[in-house]
C-alpha cells in the first residue's frame, strides 16, 4: 500500500485504525498485484474534503475565489494538485474524468450516518447524507449473505447488526438517469408514510409535511456484501462490517433479489427492500459476469 498524506506524516501503529484495516483486507485479494493508495488528510467533521480535493484537483483551490474562512477554516496550507488521483476512489467514512467516486451510504438507515439524527421539530424527517446524495458519486449500500447460505443464494438487507443508509437528497434534485427506476419504485412500492416534492433545498418543519423528498436524488445506487468481513489488525483476527466494507469491495471490481426487511427508522418509519431499485439497497448486489460484459462493450 502506498500512503499519501497531506502533511507528510508517516503512518504509525499508534494511529492505526481497524476500519481502515477492514477496507484493505477487502480490496487486496481482488486487485492484487495492483496497488492501493490511502489518502490521509487533516479534517474535521464539518470539513472533511477541502484539503483532499485541493490535493487531487488543483482547480478546486481557486474555484469561486478559493477558500472561504467561514466554510473552509483558516488553515492556509494548501497542496494544489500535489497528488494524481487514482482511477477509483472509495470513501468509507463519512475528480477528474476517468476517476470513479464511490461513497459508503452509511450505517444508520434513514436516520443519518449513525442512526440517531432525524430532522424536523418532531425528529421524524429522514436525514440524507450530502455526499451519497450527489449525482456524481456512486453510493454503495450493504447486503448480507445469511449464515448457512452459499454464493448465489438470495441476499438480504442487514437489520440486526446495522442498517444500511438509504434516503433521498434534500439538496440535489433527482437526475434524469434515475427517473425510470425511482418512478417504478414510487408507483409500485409506495411507502406507507408521506413524502414531499421540493427542489429548493428546504424541508418541511415537521413530519406533517412529509418525511422524505420524492424529488431528490435517491441512494444508494448499488449494494455489496457488508457483513462478516474478516481482517487482521494488531496481531489479532477480527470480524466486522458495514457500508465501509461494501464500498471498497464494490469499488475493487469496477473498470438478486432481496428479502424484505426493516432498517433503522425515524419515528418508526423506514424504507423496505423491494424488487428493482429501492432505498434500502439500491439496485442490489451485482452479477459480476453481466456487469463485466456490459462495461466491456462501452
mmCIF file of C-alpha atoms in Angstrom:
data_model
loop_
_atom_site.group_PDB
_atom_site.id
_atom_site.type_symbol
_atom_site.label_atom_id
_atom_site.label_comp_id
_atom_site.label_asym_id
_atom_site.label_seq_id
_atom_site.Cartn_x
_atom_site.Cartn_y
_atom_site.Cartn_z
ATOM 1 C CA UNK A 1 0.000 0.000 0.000
ATOM 2 C CA UNK A 2 1.224 3.475 -0.842
ATOM 3 C CA UNK A 3 0.468 6.110 1.779
ATOM 4 C CA UNK A 4 -0.413 9.661 0.701
ATOM 5 C CA UNK A 5 -0.502 12.281 3.454
ATOM 6 C CA UNK A 6 -1.254 15.970 3.038
ATOM 7 C CA UNK A 7 1.064 16.671 5.983
ATOM 8 C CA UNK A 8 3.876 14.268 5.035
ATOM 9 C CA UNK A 9 3.248 12.231 8.175
ATOM 10 C CA UNK A 10 4.298 8.604 8.122
ATOM 11 C CA UNK A 11 1.767 6.094 9.477
ATOM 12 C CA UNK A 12 2.410 4.676 12.924
ATOM 13 C CA UNK A 13 0.814 1.810 14.834
ATOM 14 C CA UNK A 14 -0.487 4.291 17.408
ATOM 15 C CA UNK A 15 -2.792 5.879 14.840
ATOM 16 C CA UNK A 16 -3.761 2.603 13.170
ATOM 17 C CA UNK A 17 -7.480 2.137 12.636
ATOM 18 C CA UNK A 18 -9.367 -1.145 12.493
ATOM 19 C CA UNK A 19 -11.902 0.149 9.989
ATOM 20 C CA UNK A 20 -9.146 1.032 7.536
ATOM 21 C CA UNK A 21 -7.657 -2.437 8.078
ATOM 22 C CA UNK A 22 -11.030 -3.944 7.153
ATOM 23 C CA UNK A 23 -11.121 -1.892 3.951
ATOM 24 C CA UNK A 24 -7.702 -3.050 2.814
ATOM 25 C CA UNK A 25 -8.486 -6.659 3.696
ATOM 26 C CA UNK A 26 -11.475 -6.438 1.352
ATOM 27 C CA UNK A 27 -9.674 -4.922 -1.612
ATOM 28 C CA UNK A 28 -6.297 -6.642 -1.873
ATOM 29 C CA UNK A 29 -7.481 -10.172 -2.718
ATOM 30 C CA UNK A 30 -9.326 -8.651 -5.684
ATOM 31 C CA UNK A 31 -6.928 -6.017 -7.028
ATOM 32 C CA UNK A 32 -3.583 -7.803 -6.471
ATOM 33 C CA UNK A 33 -0.988 -7.391 -7.990
ATOM 34 C CA UNK A 34 -2.235 -3.839 -8.464
ATOM 35 C CA UNK A 35 -1.584 -1.475 -5.590
ATOM 36 C CA UNK A 36 -3.760 0.695 -3.365
ATOM 37 C CA UNK A 37 -3.202 4.204 -2.093
ATOM 38 C CA UNK A 38 -4.530 5.689 1.128
ATOM 39 C CA UNK A 39 -5.167 9.426 1.124
ATOM 40 C CA UNK A 40 -4.903 10.858 4.617
ATOM 41 C CA UNK A 41 -5.770 14.488 5.260
ATOM 42 C CA UNK A 42 -6.293 16.843 8.144
ATOM 43 C CA UNK A 43 -10.037 17.199 8.519
ATOM 44 C CA UNK A 44 -12.879 17.976 10.875
ATOM 45 C CA UNK A 45 -16.449 16.749 10.983
ATOM 46 C CA UNK A 46 -17.703 19.799 9.081
ATOM 47 C CA UNK A 47 -14.806 19.977 6.636
ATOM 48 C CA UNK A 48 -13.642 16.525 5.621
ATOM 49 C CA UNK A 49 -12.764 17.032 1.974
ATOM 50 C CA UNK A 50 -11.398 20.526 1.329
ATOM 51 C CA UNK A 51 -7.732 19.544 1.603
ATOM 52 C CA UNK A 52 -8.312 16.286 -0.248
ATOM 53 C CA UNK A 53 -9.957 17.987 -3.227
ATOM 54 C CA UNK A 54 -7.217 20.633 -3.302
ATOM 55 C CA UNK A 55 -4.575 17.913 -3.446
ATOM 56 C CA UNK A 56 -6.057 15.871 -6.303
ATOM 57 C CA UNK A 57 -7.693 18.636 -8.350
ATOM 58 C CA UNK A 58 -5.860 21.945 -8.433
ATOM 59 C CA UNK A 59 -8.729 23.915 -9.944
ATOM 60 C CA UNK A 60 -10.637 23.372 -6.706
ATOM 61 C CA UNK A 61 -8.047 25.508 -4.874
ATOM 62 C CA UNK A 62 -9.143 28.646 -6.702
ATOM 63 C CA UNK A 63 -12.748 27.817 -7.619
ATOM 64 C CA UNK A 64 -15.148 30.658 -6.769
ATOM 65 C CA UNK A 65 -12.317 32.714 -5.317
ATOM 66 C CA UNK A 66 -10.659 29.968 -3.283
ATOM 67 C CA UNK A 67 -11.161 29.043 0.357
ATOM 68 C CA UNK A 68 -13.803 30.834 2.396
ATOM 69 C CA UNK A 69 -12.626 31.001 6.054
ATOM 70 C CA UNK A 70 -16.223 30.774 7.269
ATOM 71 C CA UNK A 71 -16.605 27.429 5.480
ATOM 72 C CA UNK A 72 -13.118 26.008 4.948
ATOM 73 C CA UNK A 73 -11.459 27.234 8.136
ATOM 74 C CA UNK A 74 -8.269 29.246 8.495
ATOM 75 C CA UNK A 75 -5.720 26.579 7.543
ATOM 76 C CA UNK A 76 -3.537 28.289 4.922
ATOM 77 C CA UNK A 77 -1.571 25.159 3.984
ATOM 78 C CA UNK A 78 -2.746 24.085 0.543
ATOM 79 C CA UNK A 79 -1.276 21.488 -1.796
ATOM 80 C CA UNK A 80 -2.951 22.122 -5.115
ATOM 81 C CA UNK A 81 -2.683 19.124 -7.496
ATOM 82 C CA UNK A 82 0.111 17.562 -5.432
ATOM 83 C CA UNK A 83 -1.270 14.057 -5.995
ATOM 84 C CA UNK A 84 -2.625 12.379 -9.108
ATOM 85 C CA UNK A 85 -5.990 10.782 -8.312
ATOM 86 C CA UNK A 86 -6.284 7.039 -8.694
ATOM 87 C CA UNK A 87 -8.703 5.597 -11.247
ATOM 88 C CA UNK A 88 -11.119 4.582 -8.487
ATOM 89 C CA UNK A 89 -11.598 6.407 -5.176
ATOM 90 C CA UNK A 90 -13.626 4.832 -2.376
ATOM 91 C CA UNK A 91 -14.618 6.819 0.717
ATOM 92 C CA UNK A 92 -15.700 4.612 3.590
ATOM 93 C CA UNK A 93 -16.168 7.012 6.450
ATOM 94 C CA UNK A 94 -18.143 9.589 6.151
ATOM 95 C CA UNK A 95 -12.461 14.149 -9.825
ATOM 96 C CA UNK A 96 -11.423 14.287 -12.977
ATOM 97 C CA UNK A 97 -12.696 12.311 -15.959
ATOM 98 C CA UNK A 98 -11.815 8.598 -15.783
ATOM 99 C CA UNK A 99 -11.997 8.675 -11.981
ATOM 100 C CA UNK A 100 -14.903 6.863 -10.339
ATOM 101 C CA UNK A 101 -16.023 8.050 -6.906
ATOM 102 C CA UNK A 102 -17.714 5.639 -4.505
ATOM 103 C CA UNK A 103 -19.103 6.594 -1.119
ATOM 104 C CA UNK A 104 -20.493 4.427 1.662
ATOM 105 C CA UNK A 105 -24.223 5.074 2.111
ATOM 106 C CA UNK A 106 -23.893 4.982 5.903
ATOM 107 C CA UNK A 107 -24.985 2.584 8.624
ATOM 108 C CA UNK A 108 -27.934 4.476 10.089
ATOM 109 C CA UNK A 109 -30.822 3.664 7.762
ATOM 110 C CA UNK A 110 -32.938 6.774 7.169
ATOM 111 C CA UNK A 111 -31.760 8.395 10.405
ATOM 112 C CA UNK A 112 -28.439 9.932 9.416
ATOM 113 C CA UNK A 113 -24.988 8.410 9.223
ATOM 114 C CA UNK A 114 -25.208 6.524 12.520
ATOM 115 C CA UNK A 115 -28.954 6.154 13.004
ATOM 116 C CA UNK A 116 -29.506 8.925 15.546
ATOM 117 C CA UNK A 117 -30.168 12.067 13.529
ATOM 118 C CA UNK A 118 -33.741 12.554 12.319
ATOM 119 C CA UNK A 119 -34.894 16.022 11.261
ATOM 120 C CA UNK A 120 -37.847 18.330 11.807
ATOM 121 C CA UNK A 121 -39.249 19.736 15.015
ATOM 122 C CA UNK A 122 -40.694 16.306 15.840
ATOM 123 C CA UNK A 123 -37.457 14.479 14.905
ATOM 124 C CA UNK A 124 -39.274 12.329 12.338
ATOM 125 C CA UNK A 125 -37.994 13.580 8.951
ATOM 126 C CA UNK A 126 -35.449 11.362 7.193
ATOM 127 C CA UNK A 127 -31.922 12.821 7.204
ATOM 128 C CA UNK A 128 -29.984 12.260 3.940
ATOM 129 C CA UNK A 129 -26.210 12.403 3.628
ATOM 130 C CA UNK A 130 -24.699 15.166 1.494
ATOM 131 C CA UNK A 131 -22.200 13.112 -0.494
ATOM 132 C CA UNK A 132 -24.232 9.983 -1.194
ATOM 133 C CA UNK A 133 -26.952 12.328 -2.413
ATOM 134 C CA UNK A 134 -24.631 13.867 -5.023
ATOM 135 C CA UNK A 135 -25.451 12.654 -8.565
ATOM 136 C CA UNK A 136 -21.740 12.478 -9.471
ATOM 137 C CA UNK A 137 -20.976 9.934 -6.753
ATOM 138 C CA UNK A 138 -21.922 6.256 -6.729
ATOM 139 C CA UNK A 139 -23.380 5.456 -3.323
ATOM 140 C CA UNK A 140 -22.855 1.879 -2.115
ATOM 141 C CA UNK A 141 -25.242 0.248 0.342
ATOM 142 C CA UNK A 142 -24.911 -3.107 2.066
ATOM 143 C CA UNK A 143 -26.388 -6.588 1.801
ATOM 144 C CA UNK A 144 -25.885 -9.799 3.744
ATOM 145 C CA UNK A 145 -25.492 -13.448 2.792
ATOM 146 C CA UNK A 146 -27.293 -15.132 5.709
ATOM 147 C CA UNK A 147 -25.446 -17.697 7.800
ATOM 148 C CA UNK A 148 -25.669 -21.154 6.259
ATOM 149 C CA UNK A 149 -26.164 -19.781 2.748
ATOM 150 C CA UNK A 150 -23.898 -20.289 -0.231
ATOM 151 C CA UNK A 151 -22.783 -17.964 -3.015
ATOM 152 C CA UNK A 152 -25.700 -17.428 -5.360
ATOM 153 C CA UNK A 153 -28.380 -17.701 -2.686
ATOM 154 C CA UNK A 154 -30.762 -14.821 -2.004
ATOM 155 C CA UNK A 155 -29.198 -11.846 -0.251
ATOM 156 C CA UNK A 156 -30.963 -9.731 2.353
ATOM 157 C CA UNK A 157 -30.635 -6.199 3.678
ATOM 158 C CA UNK A 158 -28.940 -6.380 7.112
ATOM 159 C CA UNK A 159 -31.038 -5.240 10.056
ATOM 160 C CA UNK A 160 -29.749 -6.945 13.196
ATOM 161 C CA UNK A 161 -26.212 -5.512 13.279
ATOM 162 C CA UNK A 162 -26.576 -2.218 11.425
ATOM 163 C CA UNK A 163 -28.912 -0.533 8.956
ATOM 164 C CA UNK A 164 -27.502 0.436 5.551
ATOM 165 C CA UNK A 165 -28.341 4.028 4.703
ATOM 166 C CA UNK A 166 -30.952 4.820 2.076
ATOM 167 C CA UNK A 167 -32.567 8.188 1.513
ATOM 168 C CA UNK A 168 -33.476 10.969 -0.928
ATOM 169 C CA UNK A 169 -31.430 14.162 -1.135
ATOM 170 C CA UNK A 170 -32.906 17.461 0.031
ATOM 171 C CA UNK A 171 -30.346 19.432 -1.967
ATOM 172 C CA UNK A 172 -29.686 17.609 -5.244
ATOM 173 C CA UNK A 173 -32.741 17.051 -7.462
ATOM 174 C CA UNK A 174 -33.271 13.628 -8.958
ATOM 175 C CA UNK A 175 -31.034 13.179 -12.042
ATOM 176 C CA UNK A 176 -32.639 12.064 -15.300
ATOM 177 C CA UNK A 177 -30.845 8.706 -15.233
ATOM 178 C CA UNK A 178 -32.818 7.747 -12.108
ATOM 179 C CA UNK A 179 -36.271 8.638 -13.400
ATOM 180 C CA UNK A 180 -37.325 5.190 -14.616
ATOM 181 C CA UNK A 181 -36.113 3.281 -11.546
ATOM 182 C CA UNK A 182 -37.432 5.740 -8.959
ATOM 183 C CA UNK A 183 -40.768 6.190 -10.712
ATOM 184 C CA UNK A 184 -41.147 2.403 -10.747
ATOM 185 C CA UNK A 185 -40.426 2.246 -7.016
ATOM 186 C CA UNK A 186 -42.794 5.078 -6.082
ATOM 187 C CA UNK A 187 -45.574 3.723 -8.315
ATOM 188 C CA UNK A 188 -45.466 0.071 -7.311
ATOM 189 C CA UNK A 189 -43.931 0.111 -3.820
ATOM 190 C CA UNK A 190 -45.288 3.345 -2.358
ATOM 191 C CA UNK A 191 -44.119 3.742 1.262
ATOM 192 C CA UNK A 192 -46.781 3.899 3.950
ATOM 193 C CA UNK A 193 -45.580 7.337 5.050
ATOM 194 C CA UNK A 194 -45.935 10.729 3.386
ATOM 195 C CA UNK A 195 -43.346 12.228 1.044
ATOM 196 C CA UNK A 196 -42.815 15.760 -0.270
ATOM 197 C CA UNK A 197 -41.585 17.258 -3.557
ATOM 198 C CA UNK A 198 -39.019 20.035 -3.162
ATOM 199 C CA UNK A 199 -36.092 21.169 -5.300
ATOM 200 C CA UNK A 200 -35.189 24.356 -3.433
ATOM 201 C CA UNK A 201 -33.146 22.751 -0.649
ATOM 202 C CA UNK A 202 -35.776 23.270 2.043
ATOM 203 C CA UNK A 203 -37.542 20.667 4.185
ATOM 204 C CA UNK A 204 -40.913 20.691 5.974
ATOM 205 C CA UNK A 205 -40.924 21.978 9.541
ATOM 206 C CA UNK A 206 -42.245 18.626 10.772
ATOM 207 C CA UNK A 207 -43.461 15.245 9.518
ATOM 208 C CA UNK A 208 -46.954 16.580 8.743
ATOM 209 C CA UNK A 209 -45.402 17.927 5.545
ATOM 210 C CA UNK A 210 -43.789 14.587 4.697
ATOM 211 C CA UNK A 211 -40.672 12.717 5.787
ATOM 212 C CA UNK A 212 -38.709 12.153 2.552
ATOM 213 C CA UNK A 213 -38.114 14.136 -0.638
ATOM 214 C CA UNK A 214 -39.541 12.293 -3.649
ATOM 215 C CA UNK A 215 -37.920 14.859 -5.970
ATOM 216 C CA UNK A 216 -34.375 14.349 -4.646
ATOM 217 C CA UNK A 217 -31.501 12.199 -5.865
ATOM 218 C CA UNK A 218 -32.082 8.740 -4.408
ATOM 219 C CA UNK A 219 -29.451 6.468 -2.919
ATOM 220 C CA UNK A 220 -27.823 4.007 -2.582
ATOM 221 C CA UNK A 221 -27.192 3.277 -6.238
ATOM 222 C CA UNK A 222 -25.904 -0.249 -5.689
ATOM 223 C CA UNK A 223 -25.044 -2.605 -2.840
ATOM 224 C CA UNK A 224 -22.365 -5.132 -1.927
ATOM 225 C CA UNK A 225 -21.591 -7.568 0.868
ATOM 226 C CA UNK A 226 -21.377 -5.730 4.194
ATOM 227 C CA UNK A 227 -21.432 -8.378 6.934
ATOM 228 C CA UNK A 228 -18.780 -10.733 8.348
ATOM 229 C CA UNK A 229 -15.691 -9.108 6.894
ATOM 230 C CA UNK A 230 -12.565 -10.752 8.328
ATOM 231 C CA UNK A 231 -9.308 -8.817 8.731
ATOM 232 C CA UNK A 232 -6.084 -8.834 10.696
ATOM 233 C CA UNK A 233 -5.304 -5.915 12.989
ATOM 234 C CA UNK A 234 -2.635 -5.516 15.655
ATOM 235 C CA UNK A 235 -1.704 -9.194 15.631
ATOM 236 C CA UNK A 236 -5.264 -10.450 16.006
ATOM 237 C CA UNK A 237 -8.134 -11.567 13.753
ATOM 238 C CA UNK A 238 -11.340 -9.536 13.761
ATOM 239 C CA UNK A 239 -14.745 -9.635 12.066
ATOM 240 C CA UNK A 240 -16.712 -6.524 11.225
ATOM 241 C CA UNK A 241 -18.854 -4.965 8.519
ATOM 242 C CA UNK A 242 -20.946 -2.010 7.438
ATOM 243 C CA UNK A 243 -21.047 0.060 4.288
ATOM 244 C CA UNK A 244 -17.415 0.967 4.945
ATOM 245 C CA UNK A 245 -16.840 -2.664 3.942
ATOM 246 C CA UNK A 246 -19.173 -2.762 0.949
ATOM 247 C CA UNK A 247 -17.980 0.487 -0.678
ATOM 248 C CA UNK A 248 -14.335 -0.563 -1.209
ATOM 249 C CA UNK A 249 -15.457 -4.100 -2.021
ATOM 250 C CA UNK A 250 -17.579 -2.846 -4.906
ATOM 251 C CA UNK A 251 -15.009 -0.267 -5.964
ATOM 252 C CA UNK A 252 -12.427 -3.054 -6.411
ATOM 253 C CA UNK A 253 -14.298 -4.696 -9.265
ATOM 254 C CA UNK A 254 -15.232 -1.517 -11.102
ATOM 255 C CA UNK A 255 -13.124 -0.816 -14.593
ATOM 256 C CA UNK A 256 -30.530 -10.505 -6.999
ATOM 257 C CA UNK A 257 -33.326 -10.409 -5.166
ATOM 258 C CA UNK A 258 -33.638 -9.023 -1.650
ATOM 259 C CA UNK A 259 -35.658 -10.296 1.267
ATOM 260 C CA UNK A 260 -37.926 -7.640 2.728
ATOM 261 C CA UNK A 261 -36.575 -6.232 5.965
ATOM 262 C CA UNK A 262 -36.747 -3.043 8.010
ATOM 263 C CA UNK A 263 -33.884 -0.624 8.579
ATOM 264 C CA UNK A 264 -33.209 1.981 11.272
ATOM 265 C CA UNK A 265 -36.116 4.381 11.425
ATOM 266 C CA UNK A 266 -37.284 7.902 12.172
ATOM 267 C CA UNK A 267 -40.337 7.758 14.441
ATOM 268 C CA UNK A 268 -40.937 4.142 13.392
ATOM 269 C CA UNK A 269 -40.766 4.799 9.635
ATOM 270 C CA UNK A 270 -38.155 3.381 7.256
ATOM 271 C CA UNK A 271 -37.803 2.053 3.716
ATOM 272 C CA UNK A 272 -38.094 -1.630 2.791
ATOM 273 C CA UNK A 273 -36.272 -3.715 0.204
ATOM 274 C CA UNK A 274 -38.345 -4.434 -2.924
ATOM 275 C CA UNK A 275 -37.826 -5.903 -6.413
ATOM 276 C CA UNK A 276 -35.890 -3.479 -8.627
ATOM 277 C CA UNK A 277 -34.399 -0.306 -7.134
ATOM 278 C CA UNK A 278 -35.240 0.535 -3.531
ATOM 279 C CA UNK A 279 -33.886 2.969 -0.902
ATOM 280 C CA UNK A 280 -32.643 0.121 1.286
ATOM 281 C CA UNK A 281 -30.225 -1.481 -1.192
ATOM 282 C CA UNK A 282 -30.324 0.492 -4.442
ATOM 283 C CA UNK A 283 -30.269 -1.938 -7.360
ATOM 284 C CA UNK A 284 -28.999 -4.636 -5.016
ATOM 285 C CA UNK A 285 -25.836 -6.680 -5.399
ATOM 286 C CA UNK A 286 -24.230 -7.068 -8.801
ATOM 287 C CA UNK A 287 -23.979 -10.053 -11.113
ATOM 288 C CA UNK A 288 -20.308 -9.675 -11.959
ATOM 289 C CA UNK A 289 -20.252 -11.569 -15.310
ATOM 290 C CA UNK A 290 -23.165 -9.485 -16.575
ATOM 291 C CA UNK A 291 -21.644 -6.245 -15.280
ATOM 292 C CA UNK A 292 -18.236 -7.016 -16.821
ATOM 293 C CA UNK A 293 -19.839 -7.830 -20.169
ATOM 294 C CA UNK A 294 -21.861 -4.603 -20.116
ATOM 295 C CA UNK A 295 -18.962 -2.284 -19.302
ATOM 296 C CA UNK A 296 -16.699 -4.174 -21.704
ATOM 297 C CA UNK A 297 -18.940 -3.087 -24.570
ATOM 298 C CA UNK A 298 -18.800 0.621 -23.712
#
